[in-house]
C-alpha cells in the first residue's frame, strides 16, 4: 500500500510541478520527444515496481474458475497505470496538429478497456454473460481507439499518410502500438481470466510476460 501511495505522490508532484501538457503539445518537436521519453521512463518504473509486487501474495485474487486460478492484481493495475501514458505519448508526439481533447480521450480509451477486462475476470461460468458483455464492449472501445490512432496519423501528415502507407516516425510508433496491443484481447479470452480455454498457469503467465515486454520495449 505504501509503495502505491508514494508512487501516486511522485506522479502528482511530477504533474503539478512540470510543464503543462497543453504547452508541451504546442512546443517544438525536440521538447515533445523529451517529454515522451520522460513518460516512457515512468512507464518503465511503474512496470518494474508492479512486476516485483506480483512476487508477493498481497495482490493475489482467486478467480471463480474450475482450477481456481490466482490472478496477480498488480498486473492489471500496472497496465492501467502505464498503457494510458503510452497513448498520451503518441498524442504529444503528434503535436499541435492533433486536437487537444485527444490528451484525455486516448488515455481514457486505454484505461476503460483495462477496467472492463479486470471487471469481467471476476465472473465465473454462472455469470459468463457478464464476462462476454464486458469483453465485447472493451473490443468495441479498442476498435474506436484504433480508429482514432489511424485518424491521428492522417492529421499529423495532413492526409498524406495512413496505416497502410507513409514513412514518418509518428506513423511507425502508432503501428507498433496497435500491432503489439492487438494480441492482448486474444490472449485474455484464452486465459482463465476470459473463457479459460488454456488452463496451464505457466503458459498463461509466460504469455502475459512476453506480450507485456514486447509491447513496451518496442514502443
XYZ file of N, CA and C in Angstrom:
657
model
N 0.822 -1.211 0.000
C 0.000 0.000 0.000
C 0.856 1.260 0.000
N 1.888 1.256 0.832
C 2.749 2.434 0.922
C 3.469 2.685 -0.400
N 3.852 1.567 -1.086
C 4.508 1.726 -2.383
C 3.590 2.396 -3.394
N 2.318 1.970 -3.420
C 1.342 2.577 -4.333
C 1.110 4.039 -3.958
N 1.019 4.310 -2.644
C 0.782 5.679 -2.180
C 1.910 6.605 -2.614
N 3.154 6.194 -2.366
C 4.282 7.049 -2.710
C 4.457 7.179 -4.221
N 4.091 6.142 -4.961
C 4.120 6.248 -6.421
C 3.112 7.290 -6.893
N 1.922 7.290 -6.250
C 0.909 8.287 -6.582
C 1.369 9.695 -6.247
N 2.023 9.851 -5.088
C 2.537 11.164 -4.691
C 3.593 11.641 -5.677
N 4.489 10.722 -6.082
C 5.527 11.082 -7.050
C 4.918 11.521 -8.376
N 3.890 10.793 -8.819
C 3.215 11.172 -10.056
C 2.545 12.523 -9.951
N 1.885 12.768 -8.809
C 1.200 14.049 -8.610
C 2.185 15.211 -8.570
N 3.312 15.043 -7.887
C 4.332 16.088 -7.817
C 4.914 16.376 -9.198
N 5.115 15.313 -9.964
C 5.664 15.490 -11.307
C 4.713 16.285 -12.190
N 3.422 15.935 -12.134
C 2.427 16.619 -12.970
C 2.219 18.061 -12.515
N 2.100 18.261 -11.198
C 1.796 19.599 -10.677
C 2.958 20.565 -10.827
N 4.193 20.066 -10.838
C 5.354 20.944 -10.923
C 6.009 20.940 -12.302
N 5.510 20.096 -13.179
C 6.090 20.022 -14.509
C 5.418 20.977 -15.486
N 5.913 20.947 -16.713
C 5.358 21.794 -17.769
C 3.956 21.308 -18.136
N 3.027 22.234 -18.310
C 1.657 21.867 -18.660
C 1.633 21.136 -20.000
N 0.821 20.089 -20.050
C 0.782 19.273 -21.257
C 0.255 20.052 -22.460
N -0.623 21.023 -22.204
C -1.131 21.847 -23.311
C 0.013 22.608 -23.975
N 0.942 23.092 -23.149
C 2.114 23.794 -23.700
C 3.024 22.816 -24.424
N 3.217 21.642 -23.833
C 4.094 20.639 -24.437
C 3.587 20.244 -25.816
N 2.273 20.063 -25.952
C 1.723 19.636 -27.241
C 1.948 20.680 -28.324
N 2.047 21.953 -27.933
C 2.281 23.018 -28.920
C 3.762 23.357 -29.090
N 4.610 22.696 -28.323
C 6.042 23.009 -28.339
C 6.722 22.402 -29.561
N 8.022 22.690 -29.687
C 8.806 22.143 -30.787
C 8.950 20.631 -30.633
N 9.290 19.961 -31.727
C 9.382 18.503 -31.735
C 10.377 17.990 -30.702
N 11.510 18.662 -30.563
C 12.521 18.212 -29.609
C 11.973 18.194 -28.187
N 11.241 19.244 -27.812
C 10.652 19.313 -26.475
C 9.612 18.212 -26.300
N 8.793 17.980 -27.311
C 7.758 16.949 -27.220
C 8.377 15.569 -27.053
N 9.434 15.298 -27.814
C 10.083 13.999 -27.721
C 10.759 13.808 -26.364
N 11.278 14.901 -25.789
C 11.885 14.813 -24.455
C 10.848 14.415 -23.416
N 9.667 15.030 -23.495
C 8.593 14.693 -22.557
C 8.125 13.260 -22.776
N 8.044 12.832 -24.026
C 7.666 11.440 -24.311
C 8.662 10.467 -23.700
N 9.942 10.813 -23.738
C 10.961 9.963 -23.129
C 10.781 9.896 -21.615
N 10.432 11.041 -20.998
C 10.159 11.048 -19.561
C 8.961 10.144 -19.237
N 7.916 10.238 -20.052
C 6.737 9.398 -19.830
C 7.097 7.916 -19.940
N 7.919 7.578 -20.922
C 8.325 6.189 -21.083
C 9.198 5.723 -19.912
N 9.941 6.662 -19.318
C 10.712 6.320 -18.116
C 9.788 5.978 -16.965
N 8.711 6.765 -16.814
C 7.713 6.459 -15.783
C 7.061 5.100 -16.044
N 6.772 4.821 -17.309
C 6.195 3.521 -17.668
C 7.120 2.391 -17.219
N 8.411 2.563 -17.439
C 9.382 1.540 -17.046
C 9.427 1.367 -15.532
N 9.438 2.493 -14.795
C 9.489 2.421 -13.329
C 8.231 1.753 -12.760
N 7.064 2.183 -13.265
C 5.811 1.589 -12.795
C 5.776 0.091 -13.102
N 6.214 -0.280 -14.303
C 6.194 -1.684 -14.703
C 7.113 -2.502 -13.804
N 8.307 -1.971 -13.530
C 9.245 -2.691 -12.668
C 8.666 -2.873 -11.270
N 8.078 -1.804 -10.731
C 7.529 -1.876 -9.368
C 6.411 -2.909 -9.276
N 5.461 -2.848 -10.195
C 4.307 -3.746 -10.099
C 4.668 -5.179 -10.455
N 5.674 -5.385 -11.307
C 6.108 -6.752 -11.580
C 6.793 -7.362 -10.361
N 7.549 -6.562 -9.632
C 8.134 -7.050 -8.382
C 7.042 -7.312 -7.342
N 6.010 -6.464 -7.359
C 4.904 -6.618 -6.411
C 4.151 -7.921 -6.645
N 4.161 -8.398 -7.890
C 3.471 -9.646 -8.204
C 4.109 -10.853 -7.524
N 5.364 -10.712 -7.085
C 6.041 -11.809 -6.405
C 5.490 -12.036 -5.004
N 4.778 -11.046 -4.484
C 4.190 -11.183 -3.151
C 2.801 -11.808 -3.267
N 2.226 -12.148 -2.116
C 0.874 -12.719 -2.092
C -0.178 -11.674 -1.775
N 0.256 -10.427 -1.627
C -0.663 -9.357 -1.218
C -1.725 -9.104 -2.281
N -1.331 -9.217 -3.551
C -2.244 -8.880 -4.642
C -2.970 -10.084 -5.208
N -2.834 -11.247 -4.575
C -3.451 -12.467 -5.113
C -4.969 -12.426 -4.976
N -5.651 -12.784 -6.056
C -7.117 -12.878 -6.048
C -7.511 -14.157 -6.782
N -8.248 -15.028 -6.111
C -8.666 -16.306 -6.701
C -9.904 -16.085 -7.559
N -9.797 -16.448 -8.835
C -10.914 -16.278 -9.757
C -11.850 -17.480 -9.694
N -13.135 -17.283 -9.988
C -14.119 -18.382 -9.936
C -14.039 -19.274 -11.173
N -12.883 -19.948 -11.334
C -12.693 -20.865 -12.460
C -12.588 -22.296 -11.923
N -12.592 -23.262 -12.832
C -12.501 -24.661 -12.419
C -11.205 -24.953 -11.679
N -10.126 -24.316 -12.114
C -8.841 -24.551 -11.476
C -8.504 -23.559 -10.387
N -9.466 -22.693 -10.026
C -9.217 -21.657 -9.009
C -7.950 -20.861 -9.317
N -7.897 -20.334 -10.537
C -6.735 -19.568 -10.991
C -6.535 -18.341 -10.118
N -5.276 -18.108 -9.717
C -4.948 -16.962 -8.876
C -4.442 -15.816 -9.745
N -5.167 -14.725 -9.744
C -4.803 -13.543 -10.521
C -3.945 -12.616 -9.685
N -2.811 -12.197 -10.247
C -1.996 -11.162 -9.617
C -2.585 -9.810 -10.002
N -3.286 -9.186 -9.071
C -3.945 -7.920 -9.375
C -2.961 -6.827 -9.751
N -1.710 -6.986 -9.322
C -0.707 -5.984 -9.670
C -0.511 -5.885 -11.189
N -0.800 -6.990 -11.908
C -0.622 -6.965 -13.365
C -1.613 -6.026 -14.048
N -2.948 -6.195 -13.850
C -3.858 -5.223 -14.476
C -3.678 -3.804 -13.939
N -3.302 -3.667 -12.665
C -3.055 -2.326 -12.125
C -1.866 -1.696 -12.843
N -0.832 -2.489 -13.089
C 0.331 -1.986 -13.834
C -0.084 -1.457 -15.192
N -0.916 -2.233 -15.896
C -1.341 -1.815 -17.228
C -2.204 -0.559 -17.167
N -3.068 -0.465 -16.165
C -3.918 0.722 -16.022
C -3.068 1.960 -15.749
N -1.943 1.766 -15.063
C -1.059 2.878 -14.732
C -0.127 3.267 -15.881
N 0.105 2.350 -16.820
C 1.126 2.597 -17.840
C 0.587 2.743 -19.266
N -0.380 1.920 -19.649
C -0.864 1.968 -21.035
C -1.469 3.320 -21.423
N -2.245 3.977 -20.551
C -2.716 5.323 -20.909
C -1.580 6.310 -21.160
N -0.453 6.150 -20.467
C 0.695 7.036 -20.688
C 1.291 6.819 -22.071
N 1.212 5.605 -22.577
C 1.721 5.332 -23.921
C 0.858 6.004 -24.983
N -0.459 5.976 -24.776
C -1.348 6.696 -25.695
C -1.125 8.206 -25.589
N -0.910 8.695 -24.374
C -0.630 10.122 -24.186
C 0.648 10.518 -24.907
N 1.648 9.646 -24.869
C 2.905 9.929 -25.566
C 2.678 10.131 -27.058
N 1.813 9.299 -27.646
C 1.522 9.441 -29.072
C 0.888 10.797 -29.371
N -0.054 11.209 -28.518
C -0.727 12.496 -28.742
C 0.278 13.642 -28.652
N 1.142 13.598 -27.643
C 2.145 14.658 -27.501
C 3.130 14.640 -28.654
N 3.475 13.462 -29.107
C 4.380 13.340 -30.248
C 3.756 13.944 -31.500
N 2.439 13.804 -31.632
C 1.745 14.359 -32.793
C 1.691 15.870 -32.806
N 1.780 16.489 -31.624
C 1.862 17.945 -31.537
C 0.559 18.670 -31.786
N 0.690 19.913 -32.214
C -0.461 20.807 -32.351
C -1.386 20.432 -33.506
N -0.963 19.511 -34.348
C -1.832 19.077 -35.439
C -2.987 18.208 -34.928
N -2.853 17.707 -33.717
C -3.905 16.889 -33.126
C -4.727 17.741 -32.166
N -6.046 17.548 -32.113
C -6.891 18.292 -31.166
C -6.463 18.041 -29.725
N -6.595 19.058 -28.892
C -6.136 18.945 -27.508
C -6.940 17.929 -26.705
N -8.211 17.705 -27.059
C -9.017 16.770 -26.280
C -8.494 15.334 -26.380
N -7.634 15.059 -27.364
C -7.084 13.708 -27.501
C -6.172 13.349 -26.321
N -5.634 14.355 -25.638
C -4.802 14.071 -24.466
C -5.603 13.378 -23.374
N -6.908 13.541 -23.409
C -7.789 12.906 -22.428
C -8.502 11.694 -23.026
N -8.888 11.815 -24.292
C -9.670 10.749 -24.929
C -8.866 9.469 -25.092
N -7.659 9.570 -25.647
C -6.887 8.367 -25.949
C -6.473 7.596 -24.695
N -5.963 8.263 -23.652
C -5.695 7.513 -22.408
C -6.969 6.930 -21.793
N -8.103 7.635 -21.948
C -9.368 7.135 -21.395
C -9.809 5.858 -22.098
N -9.619 5.788 -23.403
C -9.911 4.556 -24.137
C -9.136 3.390 -23.531
N -7.844 3.594 -23.361
C -6.972 2.544 -22.847
C -7.384 2.101 -21.444
N -7.613 3.075 -20.570
C -7.995 2.753 -19.193
C -9.336 2.025 -19.139
N -10.292 2.441 -19.965
C -11.618 1.815 -19.973
C -11.540 0.352 -20.379
N -10.737 0.058 -21.400
C -10.568 -1.322 -21.852
C -10.018 -2.195 -20.724
N -9.027 -1.678 -20.018
C -8.383 -2.452 -18.955
C -9.299 -2.625 -17.748
N -10.050 -1.596 -17.412
C -11.003 -1.717 -16.308
C -12.058 -2.769 -16.614
N -12.573 -2.759 -17.853
C -13.596 -3.735 -18.231
C -13.043 -5.159 -18.211
N -11.798 -5.324 -18.697
C -11.192 -6.643 -18.693
C -11.000 -7.179 -17.283
N -10.543 -6.307 -16.379
C -10.353 -6.722 -14.987
C -11.687 -7.024 -14.326
N -12.683 -6.200 -14.610
C -14.024 -6.409 -14.065
C -14.598 -7.753 -14.507
N -14.491 -8.061 -15.794
C -15.057 -9.291 -16.332
C -14.362 -10.545 -15.826
N -13.085 -10.422 -15.435
C -12.332 -11.592 -14.980
C -12.899 -12.203 -13.705
N -13.659 -11.437 -12.931
C -14.141 -11.913 -11.630
C -15.500 -12.600 -11.716
N -15.973 -12.875 -12.931
C -17.240 -13.589 -13.107
C -16.968 -14.978 -13.668
N -17.549 -15.986 -13.049
C -17.348 -17.368 -13.454
C -18.366 -17.837 -14.465
N -18.500 -19.163 -14.587
C -19.390 -19.756 -15.586
C -20.849 -19.386 -15.355
N -21.238 -19.182 -14.094
C -22.632 -18.862 -13.796
C -23.027 -17.490 -14.355
N -22.069 -16.593 -14.430
C -22.330 -15.237 -14.925
C -21.438 -14.925 -16.127
N -21.254 -15.939 -16.976
C -20.360 -15.766 -18.113
C -20.876 -14.711 -19.082
N -22.198 -14.468 -19.081
C -22.755 -13.445 -19.980
C -22.211 -12.060 -19.641
N -21.981 -11.816 -18.354
C -21.412 -10.524 -17.947
C -19.978 -10.411 -18.442
N -19.229 -11.509 -18.321
C -17.853 -11.531 -18.803
C -17.792 -11.254 -20.305
N -18.681 -11.923 -21.057
C -18.706 -11.748 -22.510
C -19.128 -10.326 -22.881
N -20.091 -9.791 -22.139
C -20.535 -8.421 -22.402
C -19.396 -7.427 -22.164
N -18.674 -7.602 -21.067
C -17.545 -6.715 -20.767
C -16.473 -6.823 -21.840
N -16.213 -8.057 -22.295
C -15.210 -8.269 -23.335
C -15.653 -7.639 -24.655
N -16.930 -7.793 -24.988
C -17.454 -7.226 -26.232
C -17.361 -5.703 -26.233
N -17.761 -5.092 -25.123
C -17.687 -3.630 -25.025
C -16.238 -3.156 -25.109
N -15.343 -3.880 -24.441
C -13.933 -3.480 -24.481
C -13.365 -3.608 -25.894
N -13.797 -4.625 -26.642
C -13.354 -4.769 -28.028
C -13.874 -3.616 -28.894
N -15.088 -3.176 -28.635
C -15.645 -2.031 -29.370
C -14.850 -0.760 -29.060
N -14.501 -0.593 -27.792
C -13.688 0.573 -27.413
C -12.311 0.491 -28.064
N -11.754 -0.728 -28.099
C -10.456 -0.915 -28.753
C -10.540 -0.531 -30.230
N -11.629 -0.931 -30.880
C -11.824 -0.559 -32.281
C -11.898 0.945 -32.458
N -12.604 1.629 -31.538
C -12.688 3.085 -31.595
C -11.314 3.714 -31.374
N -10.550 3.143 -30.463
C -9.204 3.657 -30.188
C -8.312 3.532 -31.420
N -8.365 2.386 -32.087
C -7.573 2.185 -33.296
C -8.013 3.157 -34.392
N -9.317 3.409 -34.475
C -9.820 4.373 -35.456
C -9.198 5.748 -35.228
N -9.178 6.182 -33.986
C -8.603 7.493 -33.691
C -7.084 7.488 -33.857
N -6.436 6.355 -33.593
C -5.000 6.263 -33.873
C -4.736 6.454 -35.359
N -5.567 5.819 -36.187
C -5.439 5.993 -37.634
C -5.712 7.444 -38.023
N -6.749 8.035 -37.430
C -7.090 9.419 -37.726
C -5.945 10.355 -37.370
N -5.259 10.061 -36.262
C -4.154 10.912 -35.840
C -2.984 10.852 -36.823
N -2.757 9.687 -37.397
C -1.714 9.570 -38.416
C -2.057 10.450 -39.614
N -3.319 10.455 -40.006
C -3.758 11.284 -41.128
C -3.665 12.764 -40.777
N -4.050 13.130 -39.564
C -3.981 14.528 -39.144
C -2.535 15.007 -39.069
N -1.672 14.155 -38.540
C -0.261 14.522 -38.389
C 0.396 14.762 -39.747
N 0.008 13.956 -40.738
C 0.618 14.053 -42.072
C -0.205 14.899 -43.038
N -1.243 15.555 -42.524
C -2.153 16.359 -43.357
C -2.745 15.515 -44.480
N -3.125 14.300 -44.151
C -3.798 13.444 -45.111
C -2.892 12.667 -46.031
N -1.582 12.807 -45.896
C -0.668 12.123 -46.811
C -0.348 10.696 -46.380
N -0.595 10.387 -45.108
C -0.277 9.055 -44.610
C -1.513 8.391 -44.012
N -1.433 7.095 -43.894
C -2.453 6.305 -43.217
C -1.777 5.109 -42.587
N -2.558 4.155 -42.120
C -1.944 2.976 -41.516
C -1.222 2.120 -42.544
N -1.638 2.205 -43.808
C -1.072 1.344 -44.847
C -0.016 2.026 -45.699
N 0.134 3.327 -45.579
C 1.172 4.000 -46.357
C 1.747 5.154 -45.555
N 3.024 5.454 -45.842
C 3.707 6.530 -45.138
C 5.015 6.046 -44.540
N 5.856 7.010 -44.115
C 7.174 6.635 -43.592
C 7.590 7.498 -42.402
N 6.656 8.225 -41.801
C 7.016 9.095 -40.677
C 7.231 8.279 -39.407
N 7.997 8.843 -38.476
C 8.235 8.177 -37.201
C 6.945 8.082 -36.384
N 6.069 9.075 -36.535
C 4.800 9.044 -35.810
C 3.948 7.879 -36.266
N 3.902 7.647 -37.578
C 3.140 6.502 -38.106
C 3.737 5.195 -37.620
N 5.068 5.086 -37.614
C 5.722 3.862 -37.161
C 5.411 3.570 -35.693
N 5.451 4.632 -34.861
C 5.149 4.451 -33.434
C 3.698 4.015 -33.239
N 2.798 4.589 -34.029
C 1.385 4.224 -33.943
C 1.163 2.776 -34.354
N 1.797 2.362 -35.452
C 1.657 0.980 -35.916
C 2.232 -0.008 -34.903
N 3.353 0.353 -34.284
C 3.945 -0.516 -33.262
C 2.984 -0.715 -32.105
N 2.360 0.380 -31.681
C 1.435 0.284 -30.555
C 0.235 -0.593 -30.904
N -0.356 -0.368 -32.068
C -1.526 -1.153 -32.472
C -1.167 -2.627 -32.629
N -0.031 -2.895 -33.283
C 0.368 -4.277 -33.557
C 0.698 -5.050 -32.287
N 1.325 -4.379 -31.324
C 1.722 -5.087 -30.094
C 0.601 -5.148 -29.072
N -0.408 -4.300 -29.203
C -1.557 -4.363 -28.292
C -2.632 -5.325 -28.784
N -2.692 -5.571 -30.076
C -3.775 -6.402 -30.634
C -3.815 -7.832 -30.092
N -2.676 -8.479 -29.790
C -2.756 -9.859 -29.260
C -3.317 -9.963 -27.840
N -3.339 -8.859 -27.096
C -3.779 -8.924 -25.702
C -5.227 -9.409 -25.557
N -6.184 -8.884 -26.333
C -7.566 -9.398 -26.193
C -7.678 -10.884 -26.525
N -6.874 -11.345 -27.482
C -6.919 -12.765 -27.861
C -6.414 -13.632 -26.712
N -5.280 -13.215 -26.121
C -4.718 -13.991 -25.012
C -5.633 -13.929 -23.793
N -6.280 -12.778 -23.611
C -7.208 -12.633 -22.482
C -8.356 -13.633 -22.574
N -8.957 -13.731 -23.741
C -10.120 -14.605 -23.876
C -9.722 -16.079 -23.779
N -8.454 -16.407 -24.099
C -7.979 -17.779 -23.979
C -7.606 -18.140 -22.543
N -7.276 -17.135 -21.752
C -6.771 -17.358 -20.394
C -7.920 -17.625 -19.414
N -7.593 -18.040 -18.176
C -8.629 -18.220 -17.155
C -9.376 -16.933 -16.822
N -8.788 -15.790 -17.126
C -9.480 -14.518 -16.907
C -10.603 -14.325 -17.919
N -10.506 -15.026 -19.051
C -11.538 -14.971 -20.074
C -12.408 -16.212 -20.042
N -12.275 -17.044 -21.082
C -13.096 -18.255 -21.172
C -12.376 -19.503 -20.686
N -11.183 -19.333 -20.162
C -10.434 -20.441 -19.543
C -10.197 -21.578 -20.533
N -9.781 -21.232 -21.755
C -9.506 -22.245 -22.774
C -8.107 -22.813 -22.632
N -7.214 -22.066 -21.971
C -5.863 -22.544 -21.662
C -5.720 -22.512 -20.151
N -5.567 -23.680 -19.543
C -5.543 -23.746 -18.090
C -4.155 -23.833 -17.482
N -3.122 -24.009 -18.320
C -1.762 -24.132 -17.810
C -1.271 -22.781 -17.303
N -1.034 -22.689 -15.996
C -0.671 -21.407 -15.382
C 0.650 -20.879 -15.922
N 1.622 -21.772 -16.110
C 2.938 -21.354 -16.588
C 2.849 -20.742 -17.977
N 2.092 -21.392 -18.865
C 1.936 -20.873 -20.227
C 1.238 -19.519 -20.202
N 0.206 -19.391 -19.371
C -0.527 -18.125 -19.279
C 0.383 -17.000 -18.805
N 1.137 -17.248 -17.739
C 1.998 -16.207 -17.180
C 3.127 -15.839 -18.145
N 3.688 -16.845 -18.813
C 4.737 -16.562 -19.800
C 4.182 -15.753 -20.968
N 2.960 -16.077 -21.364
C 2.329 -15.326 -22.454
C 2.117 -13.871 -22.099
N 1.592 -13.616 -20.898
C 1.396 -12.224 -20.461
C 2.732 -11.487 -20.379
N 3.741 -12.140 -19.820
C 5.048 -11.501 -19.676
C 5.645 -11.168 -21.046
N 5.535 -12.111 -21.983
C 6.078 -11.899 -23.326
C 5.380 -10.728 -24.024
N 4.051 -10.721 -23.993
C 3.300 -9.653 -24.644
C 3.610 -8.293 -24.021
N 3.708 -8.262 -22.703
C 3.971 -7.013 -22.000
C 5.346 -6.463 -22.350
N 6.352 -7.336 -22.352
C 7.717 -6.897 -22.659
C 7.824 -6.408 -24.094
N 7.256 -7.165 -25.034
C 7.324 -6.774 -26.442
C 6.625 -5.435 -26.668
N 5.443 -5.248 -26.078
C 4.674 -4.017 -26.274
C 5.432 -2.797 -25.772
N 6.052 -2.916 -24.608
C 6.688 -1.742 -24.003
C 8.102 -1.505 -24.519
N 8.843 -2.563 -24.751
C 10.212 -2.375 -25.255
C 10.216 -1.880 -26.691
N 9.289 -2.361 -27.502
C 9.248 -1.914 -28.903
C 8.799 -0.467 -29.010
N 7.943 -0.035 -28.074
C 7.436 1.341 -28.124
C 8.510 2.327 -27.677
